[in-house]
PDB file of C-alpha atoms in Angstrom:
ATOM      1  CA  UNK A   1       0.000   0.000   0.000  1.00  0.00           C
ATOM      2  CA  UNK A   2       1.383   3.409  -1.187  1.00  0.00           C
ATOM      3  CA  UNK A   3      -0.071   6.681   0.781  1.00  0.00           C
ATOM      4  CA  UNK A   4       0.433   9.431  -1.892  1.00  0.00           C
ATOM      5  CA  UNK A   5       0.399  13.013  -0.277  1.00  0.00           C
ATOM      6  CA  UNK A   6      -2.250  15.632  -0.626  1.00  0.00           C
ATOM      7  CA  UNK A   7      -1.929  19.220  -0.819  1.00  0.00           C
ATOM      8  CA  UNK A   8      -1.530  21.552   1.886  1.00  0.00           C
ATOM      9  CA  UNK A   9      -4.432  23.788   0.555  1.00  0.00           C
ATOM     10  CA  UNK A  10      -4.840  27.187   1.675  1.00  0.00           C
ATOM     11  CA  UNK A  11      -6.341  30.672  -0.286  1.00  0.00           C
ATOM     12  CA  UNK A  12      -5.347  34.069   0.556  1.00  0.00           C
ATOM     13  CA  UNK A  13      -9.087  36.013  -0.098  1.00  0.00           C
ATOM     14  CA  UNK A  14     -10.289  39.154  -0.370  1.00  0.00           C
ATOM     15  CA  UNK A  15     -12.310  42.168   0.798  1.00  0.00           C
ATOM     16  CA  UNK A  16     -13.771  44.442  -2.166  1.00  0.00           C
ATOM     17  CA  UNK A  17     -16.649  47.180  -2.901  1.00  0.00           C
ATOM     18  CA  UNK A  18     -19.495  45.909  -5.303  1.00  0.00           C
ATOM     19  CA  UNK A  19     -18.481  45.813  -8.789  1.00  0.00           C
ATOM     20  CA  UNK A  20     -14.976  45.629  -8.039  1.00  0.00           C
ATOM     21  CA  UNK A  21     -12.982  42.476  -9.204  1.00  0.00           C
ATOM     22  CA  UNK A  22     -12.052  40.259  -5.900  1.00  0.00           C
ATOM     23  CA  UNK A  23      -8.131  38.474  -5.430  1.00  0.00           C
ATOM     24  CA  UNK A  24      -7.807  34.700  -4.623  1.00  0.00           C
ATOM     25  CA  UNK A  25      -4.722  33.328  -4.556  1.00  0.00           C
ATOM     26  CA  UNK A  26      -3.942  29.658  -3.964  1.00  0.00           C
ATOM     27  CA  UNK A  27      -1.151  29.170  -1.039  1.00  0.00           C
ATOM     28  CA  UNK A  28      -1.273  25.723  -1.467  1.00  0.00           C
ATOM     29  CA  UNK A  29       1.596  23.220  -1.219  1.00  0.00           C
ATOM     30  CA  UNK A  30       2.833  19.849  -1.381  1.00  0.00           C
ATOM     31  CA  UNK A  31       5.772  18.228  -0.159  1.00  0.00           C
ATOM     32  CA  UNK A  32       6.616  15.576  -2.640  1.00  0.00           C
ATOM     33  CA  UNK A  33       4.587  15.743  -6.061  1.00  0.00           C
ATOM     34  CA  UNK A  34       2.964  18.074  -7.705  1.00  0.00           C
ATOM     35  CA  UNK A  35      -0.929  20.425  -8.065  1.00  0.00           C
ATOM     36  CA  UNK A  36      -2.474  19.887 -11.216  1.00  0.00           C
ATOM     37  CA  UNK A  37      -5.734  20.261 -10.665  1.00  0.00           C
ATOM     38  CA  UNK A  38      -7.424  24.220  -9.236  1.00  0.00           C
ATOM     39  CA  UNK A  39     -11.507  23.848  -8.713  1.00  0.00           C
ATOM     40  CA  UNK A  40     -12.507  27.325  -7.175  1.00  0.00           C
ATOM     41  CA  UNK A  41     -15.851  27.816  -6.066  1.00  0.00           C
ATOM     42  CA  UNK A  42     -16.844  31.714  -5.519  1.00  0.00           C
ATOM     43  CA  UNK A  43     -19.725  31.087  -3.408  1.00  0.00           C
ATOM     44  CA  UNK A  44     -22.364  32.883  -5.983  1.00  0.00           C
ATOM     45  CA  UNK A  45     -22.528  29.558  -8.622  1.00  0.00           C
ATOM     46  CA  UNK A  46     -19.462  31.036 -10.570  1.00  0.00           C
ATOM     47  CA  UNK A  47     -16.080  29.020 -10.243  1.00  0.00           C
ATOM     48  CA  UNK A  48     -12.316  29.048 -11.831  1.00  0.00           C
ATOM     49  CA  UNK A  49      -9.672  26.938 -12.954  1.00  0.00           C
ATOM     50  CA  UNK A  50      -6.676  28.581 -12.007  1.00  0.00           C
ATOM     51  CA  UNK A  51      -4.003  28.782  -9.237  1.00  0.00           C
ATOM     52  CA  UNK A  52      -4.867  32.798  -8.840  1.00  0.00           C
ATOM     53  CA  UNK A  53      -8.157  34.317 -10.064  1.00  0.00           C
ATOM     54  CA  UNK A  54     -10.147  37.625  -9.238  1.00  0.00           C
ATOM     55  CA  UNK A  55     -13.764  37.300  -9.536  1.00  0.00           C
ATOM     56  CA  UNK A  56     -16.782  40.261  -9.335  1.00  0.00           C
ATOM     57  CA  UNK A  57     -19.396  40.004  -7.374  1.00  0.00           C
ATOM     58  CA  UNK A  58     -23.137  41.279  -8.428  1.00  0.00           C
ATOM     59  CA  UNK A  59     -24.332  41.147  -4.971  1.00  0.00           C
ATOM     60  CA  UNK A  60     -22.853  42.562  -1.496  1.00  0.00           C
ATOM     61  CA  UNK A  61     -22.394  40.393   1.545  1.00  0.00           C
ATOM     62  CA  UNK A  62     -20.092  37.324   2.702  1.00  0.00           C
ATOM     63  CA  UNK A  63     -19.516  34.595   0.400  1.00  0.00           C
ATOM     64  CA  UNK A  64     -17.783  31.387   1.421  1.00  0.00           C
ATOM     65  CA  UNK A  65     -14.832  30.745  -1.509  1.00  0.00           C
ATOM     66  CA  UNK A  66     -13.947  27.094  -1.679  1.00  0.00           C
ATOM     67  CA  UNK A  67     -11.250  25.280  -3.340  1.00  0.00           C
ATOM     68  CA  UNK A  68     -10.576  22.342  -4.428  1.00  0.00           C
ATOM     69  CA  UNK A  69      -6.744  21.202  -5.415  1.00  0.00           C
ATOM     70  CA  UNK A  70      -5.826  17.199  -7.263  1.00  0.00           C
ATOM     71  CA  UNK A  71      -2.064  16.560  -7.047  1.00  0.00           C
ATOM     72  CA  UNK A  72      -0.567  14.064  -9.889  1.00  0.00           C
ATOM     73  CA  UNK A  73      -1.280  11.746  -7.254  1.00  0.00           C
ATOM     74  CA  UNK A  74      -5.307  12.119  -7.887  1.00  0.00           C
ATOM     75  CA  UNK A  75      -5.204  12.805  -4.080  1.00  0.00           C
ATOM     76  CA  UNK A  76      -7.576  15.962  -3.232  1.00  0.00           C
ATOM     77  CA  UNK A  77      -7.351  18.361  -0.614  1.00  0.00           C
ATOM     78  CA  UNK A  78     -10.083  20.991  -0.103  1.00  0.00           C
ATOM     79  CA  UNK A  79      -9.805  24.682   1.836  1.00  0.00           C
ATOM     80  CA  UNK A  80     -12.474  27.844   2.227  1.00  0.00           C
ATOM     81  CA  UNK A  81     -12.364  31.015   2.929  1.00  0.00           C
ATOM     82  CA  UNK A  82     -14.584  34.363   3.425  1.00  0.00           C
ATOM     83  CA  UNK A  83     -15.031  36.660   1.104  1.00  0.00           C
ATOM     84  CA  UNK A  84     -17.182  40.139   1.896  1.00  0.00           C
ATOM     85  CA  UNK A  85     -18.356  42.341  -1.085  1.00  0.00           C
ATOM     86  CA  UNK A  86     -18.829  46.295   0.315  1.00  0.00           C
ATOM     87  CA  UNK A  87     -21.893  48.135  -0.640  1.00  0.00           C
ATOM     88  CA  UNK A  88     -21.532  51.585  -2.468  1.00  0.00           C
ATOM     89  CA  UNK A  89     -22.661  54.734  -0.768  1.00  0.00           C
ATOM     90  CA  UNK A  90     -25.955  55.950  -2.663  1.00  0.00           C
ATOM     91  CA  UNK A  91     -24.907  58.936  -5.585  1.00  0.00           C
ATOM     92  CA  UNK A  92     -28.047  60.008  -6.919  1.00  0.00           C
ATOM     93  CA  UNK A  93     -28.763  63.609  -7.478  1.00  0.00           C
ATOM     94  CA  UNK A  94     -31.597  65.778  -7.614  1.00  0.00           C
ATOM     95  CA  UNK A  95     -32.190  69.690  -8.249  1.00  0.00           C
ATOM     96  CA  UNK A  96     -34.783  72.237  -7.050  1.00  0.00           C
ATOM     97  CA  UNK A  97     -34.926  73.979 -10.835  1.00  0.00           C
ATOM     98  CA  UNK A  98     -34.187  71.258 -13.195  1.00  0.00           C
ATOM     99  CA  UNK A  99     -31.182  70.706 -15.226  1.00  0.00           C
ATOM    100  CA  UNK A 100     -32.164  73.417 -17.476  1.00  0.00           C
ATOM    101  CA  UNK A 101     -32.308  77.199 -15.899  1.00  0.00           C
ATOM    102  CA  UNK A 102     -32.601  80.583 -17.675  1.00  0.00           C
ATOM    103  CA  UNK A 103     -29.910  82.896 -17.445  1.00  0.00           C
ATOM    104  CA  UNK A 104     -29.871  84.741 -14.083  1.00  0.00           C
ATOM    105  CA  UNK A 105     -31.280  82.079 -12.148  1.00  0.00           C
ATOM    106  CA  UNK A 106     -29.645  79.219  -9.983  1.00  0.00           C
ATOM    107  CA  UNK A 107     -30.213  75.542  -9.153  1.00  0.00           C
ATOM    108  CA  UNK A 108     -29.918  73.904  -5.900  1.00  0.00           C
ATOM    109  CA  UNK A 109     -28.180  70.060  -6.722  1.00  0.00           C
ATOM    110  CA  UNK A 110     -28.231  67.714  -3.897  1.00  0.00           C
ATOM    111  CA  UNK A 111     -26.717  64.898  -3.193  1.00  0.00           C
ATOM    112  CA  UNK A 112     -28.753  62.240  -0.470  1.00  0.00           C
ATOM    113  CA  UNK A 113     -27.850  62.538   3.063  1.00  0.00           C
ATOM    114  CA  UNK A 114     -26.499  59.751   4.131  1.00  0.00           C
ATOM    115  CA  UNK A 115     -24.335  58.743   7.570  1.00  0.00           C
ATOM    116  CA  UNK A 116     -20.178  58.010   7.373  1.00  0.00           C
ATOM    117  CA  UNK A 117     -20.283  59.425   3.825  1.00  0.00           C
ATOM    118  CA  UNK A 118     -17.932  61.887   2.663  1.00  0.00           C
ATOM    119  CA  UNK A 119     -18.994  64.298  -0.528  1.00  0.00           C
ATOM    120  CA  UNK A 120     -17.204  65.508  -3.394  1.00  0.00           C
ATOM    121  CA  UNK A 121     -18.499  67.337  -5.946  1.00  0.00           C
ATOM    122  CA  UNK A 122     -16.502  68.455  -9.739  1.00  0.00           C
ATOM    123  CA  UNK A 123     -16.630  72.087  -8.301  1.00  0.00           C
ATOM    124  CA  UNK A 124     -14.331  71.220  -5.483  1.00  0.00           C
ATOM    125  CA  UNK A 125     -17.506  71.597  -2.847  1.00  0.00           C
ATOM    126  CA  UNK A 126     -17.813  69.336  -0.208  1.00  0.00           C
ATOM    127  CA  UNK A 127     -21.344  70.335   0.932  1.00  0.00           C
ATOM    128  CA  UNK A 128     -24.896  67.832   0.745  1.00  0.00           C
ATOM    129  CA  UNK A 129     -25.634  70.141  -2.049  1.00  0.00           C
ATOM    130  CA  UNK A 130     -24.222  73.126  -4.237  1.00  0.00           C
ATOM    131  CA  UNK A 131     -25.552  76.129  -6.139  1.00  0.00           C
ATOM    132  CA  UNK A 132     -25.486  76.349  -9.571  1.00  0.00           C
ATOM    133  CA  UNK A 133     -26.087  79.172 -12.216  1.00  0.00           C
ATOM    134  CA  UNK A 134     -23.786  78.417 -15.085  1.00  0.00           C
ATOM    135  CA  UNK A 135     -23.832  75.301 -17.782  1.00  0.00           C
ATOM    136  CA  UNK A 136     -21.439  72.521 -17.156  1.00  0.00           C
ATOM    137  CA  UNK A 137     -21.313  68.457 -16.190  1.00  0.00           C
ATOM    138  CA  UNK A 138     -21.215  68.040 -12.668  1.00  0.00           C
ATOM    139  CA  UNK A 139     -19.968  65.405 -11.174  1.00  0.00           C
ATOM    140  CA  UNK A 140     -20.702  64.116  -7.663  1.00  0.00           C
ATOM    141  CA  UNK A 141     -18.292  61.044  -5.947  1.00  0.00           C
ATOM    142  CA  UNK A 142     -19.193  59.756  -2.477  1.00  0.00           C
ATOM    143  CA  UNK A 143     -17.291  58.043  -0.156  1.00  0.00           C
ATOM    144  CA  UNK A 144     -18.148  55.499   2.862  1.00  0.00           C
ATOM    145  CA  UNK A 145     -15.942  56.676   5.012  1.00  0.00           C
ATOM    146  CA  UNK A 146     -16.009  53.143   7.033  1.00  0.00           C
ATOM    147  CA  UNK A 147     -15.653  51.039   4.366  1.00  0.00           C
ATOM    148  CA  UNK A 148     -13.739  53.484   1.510  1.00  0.00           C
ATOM    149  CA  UNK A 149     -16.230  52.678  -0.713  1.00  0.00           C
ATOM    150  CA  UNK A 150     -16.953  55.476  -3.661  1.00  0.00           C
ATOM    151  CA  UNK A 151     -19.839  55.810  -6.018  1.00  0.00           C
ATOM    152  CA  UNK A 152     -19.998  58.163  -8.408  1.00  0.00           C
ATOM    153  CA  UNK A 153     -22.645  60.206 -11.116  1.00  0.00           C
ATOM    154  CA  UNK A 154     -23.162  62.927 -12.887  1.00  0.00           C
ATOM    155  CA  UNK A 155     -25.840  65.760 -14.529  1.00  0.00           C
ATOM    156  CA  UNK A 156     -25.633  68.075 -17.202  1.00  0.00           C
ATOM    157  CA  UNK A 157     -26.480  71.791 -16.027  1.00  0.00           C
ATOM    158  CA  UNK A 158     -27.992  73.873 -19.031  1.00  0.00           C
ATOM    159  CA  UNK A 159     -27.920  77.537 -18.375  1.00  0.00           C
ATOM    160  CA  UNK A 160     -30.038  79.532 -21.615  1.00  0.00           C
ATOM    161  CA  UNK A 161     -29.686  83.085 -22.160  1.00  0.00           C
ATOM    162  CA  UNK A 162     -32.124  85.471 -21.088  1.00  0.00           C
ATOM    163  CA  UNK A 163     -34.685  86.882 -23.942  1.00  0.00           C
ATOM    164  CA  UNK A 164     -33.770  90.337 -24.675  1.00  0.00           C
ATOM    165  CA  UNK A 165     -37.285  92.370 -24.925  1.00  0.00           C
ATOM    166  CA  UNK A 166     -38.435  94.945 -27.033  1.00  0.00           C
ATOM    167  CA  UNK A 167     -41.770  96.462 -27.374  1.00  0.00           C
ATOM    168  CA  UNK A 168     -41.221  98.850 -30.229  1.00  0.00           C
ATOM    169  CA  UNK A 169     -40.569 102.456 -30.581  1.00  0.00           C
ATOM    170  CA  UNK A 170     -43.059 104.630 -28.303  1.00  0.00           C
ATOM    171  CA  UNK A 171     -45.758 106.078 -30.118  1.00  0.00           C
ATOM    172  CA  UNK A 172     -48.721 108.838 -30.038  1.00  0.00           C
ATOM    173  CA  UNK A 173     -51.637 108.530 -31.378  1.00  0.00           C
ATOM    174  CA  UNK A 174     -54.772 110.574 -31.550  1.00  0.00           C
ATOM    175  CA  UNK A 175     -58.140 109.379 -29.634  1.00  0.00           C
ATOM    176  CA  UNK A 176     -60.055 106.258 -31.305  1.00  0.00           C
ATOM    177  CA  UNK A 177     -56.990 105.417 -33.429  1.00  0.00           C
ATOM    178  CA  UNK A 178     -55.988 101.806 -33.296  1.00  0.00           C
ATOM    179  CA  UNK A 179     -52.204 101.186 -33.730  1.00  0.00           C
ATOM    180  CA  UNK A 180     -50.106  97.780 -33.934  1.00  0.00           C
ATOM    181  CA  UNK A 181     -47.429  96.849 -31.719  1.00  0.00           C
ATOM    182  CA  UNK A 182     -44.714  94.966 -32.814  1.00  0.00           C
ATOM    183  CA  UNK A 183     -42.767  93.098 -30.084  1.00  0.00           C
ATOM    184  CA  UNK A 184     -39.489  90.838 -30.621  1.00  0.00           C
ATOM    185  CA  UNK A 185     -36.815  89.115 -28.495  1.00  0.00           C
ATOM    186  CA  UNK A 186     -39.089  86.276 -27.818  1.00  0.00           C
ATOM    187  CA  UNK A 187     -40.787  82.929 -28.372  1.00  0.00           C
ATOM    188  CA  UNK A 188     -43.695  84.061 -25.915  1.00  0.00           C
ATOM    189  CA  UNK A 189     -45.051  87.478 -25.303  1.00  0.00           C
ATOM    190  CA  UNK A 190     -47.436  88.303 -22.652  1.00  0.00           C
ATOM    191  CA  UNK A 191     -48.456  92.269 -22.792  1.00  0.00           C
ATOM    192  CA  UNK A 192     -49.676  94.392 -20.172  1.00  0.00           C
ATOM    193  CA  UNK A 193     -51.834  95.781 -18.991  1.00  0.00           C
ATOM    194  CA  UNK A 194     -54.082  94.084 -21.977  1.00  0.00           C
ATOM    195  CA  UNK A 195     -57.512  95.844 -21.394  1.00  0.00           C
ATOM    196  CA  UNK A 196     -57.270  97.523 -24.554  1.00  0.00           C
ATOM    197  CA  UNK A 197     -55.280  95.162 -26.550  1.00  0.00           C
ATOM    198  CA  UNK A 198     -56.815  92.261 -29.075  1.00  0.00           C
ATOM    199  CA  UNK A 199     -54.290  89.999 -27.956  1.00  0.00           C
ATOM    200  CA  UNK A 200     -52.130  90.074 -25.067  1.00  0.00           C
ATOM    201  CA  UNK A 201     -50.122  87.055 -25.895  1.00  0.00           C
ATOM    202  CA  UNK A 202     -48.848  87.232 -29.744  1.00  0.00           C
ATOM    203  CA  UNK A 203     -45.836  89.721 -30.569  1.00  0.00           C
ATOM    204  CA  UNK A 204     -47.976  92.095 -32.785  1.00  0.00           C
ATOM    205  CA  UNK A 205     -51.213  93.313 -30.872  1.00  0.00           C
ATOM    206  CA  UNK A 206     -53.377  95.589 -31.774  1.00  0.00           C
ATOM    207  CA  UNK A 207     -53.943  98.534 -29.897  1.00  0.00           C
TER     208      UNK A 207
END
């Protein structure tokens, strides 16, 4: 009777934030023969084949990583470990205007208040939420401050110019004359007062 020796199996694991790709390493050994067999198992229904792998998560919380090693022997040795995928700190934004302002106004972007989170936005701020009055992307990265996870997104800010109005020349004209105005700078016009106007909402009333 021969006794063949199995590996000394062992895995160095790994602690990542969601969607980040996770290190195993196989620290296994054998004292006489060699491994020629890895069989990982990530804990999720994925698996690998080889000695060192990295594998992503889709979900957050522990996952028990097993592997399995065969030496040239056919002799199998079997080791686990814990593996703990991070959540990401929430980086939604939202705005009191819109993304789109006129020229002369401002928009109040917020980020979600959340605890142990630490807030950077593209305009160097490091408030919940920041002013805005002129176009750009802004960008907003958050940070768990416990775990060091960051999230990230972003908005487009739209800033339009302001209409220039014009109502015309000023005019005089004699009692029970009618006369036509002719406004521009505009897609909309609202006149006042309108009591003695046809329309008070087209660019050419008649008065």
């Amino acid at each position: 009777i021969t006794a063949y020796p199995k590996a000394n199996t062992s895995i160095i694991s790994d602690t990542a934030c969601l969607n980040t790709a996770l290190n195993f390493i196989s620290n296994s050994t054998i004292a006489n023969g060699s491994i020629i067999f890895y069989s990982w198992d990530f804990g999720d229904g994925d698996g690998g084949l080889l000695p060192s792998t990295t594998h992503t998560y889709s979900d957050t919380g522990n996952f028990t990583v097993t592997l399995v090693t065969t030496t040239n022997f056919g002799c199998l040795d079997t080791a686990t470990a814990n593996a703990r995928v991070e959540g990401l700190p929430d980086a939604t934004i939202t705005t009191t205007n819109g993304s789109v302002i006129c020229e002369g106004d401002t928009s109040a972007v917020q980020a979600v208040v959340q605890p142990n989170v630490d807030y950077l936005w593209s305009t160097g701020d490091t408030t919940v939420s920041v002013t805005i009055d002129t176009t750009q992307t802004l960008t907003l990265t958050v940070t768990d401050t416990i775990t060091g996870c960051s999230n990230s997104s972003s908005i487009d800010m739209t800033v339009n110019p302001a209409p220039i109005a014009d109502a015309g020349l000023d005019t005089t004209i004699n009692l029970g004359e009618s006369f036509q105005l002719v406004g521009s700078g505009g897609g909309l016009y609202s006149w006042s007062p309108d009591t003695l106007l046809n329309f008070s909402n087209i660019f050419n009333p008649l008065a």
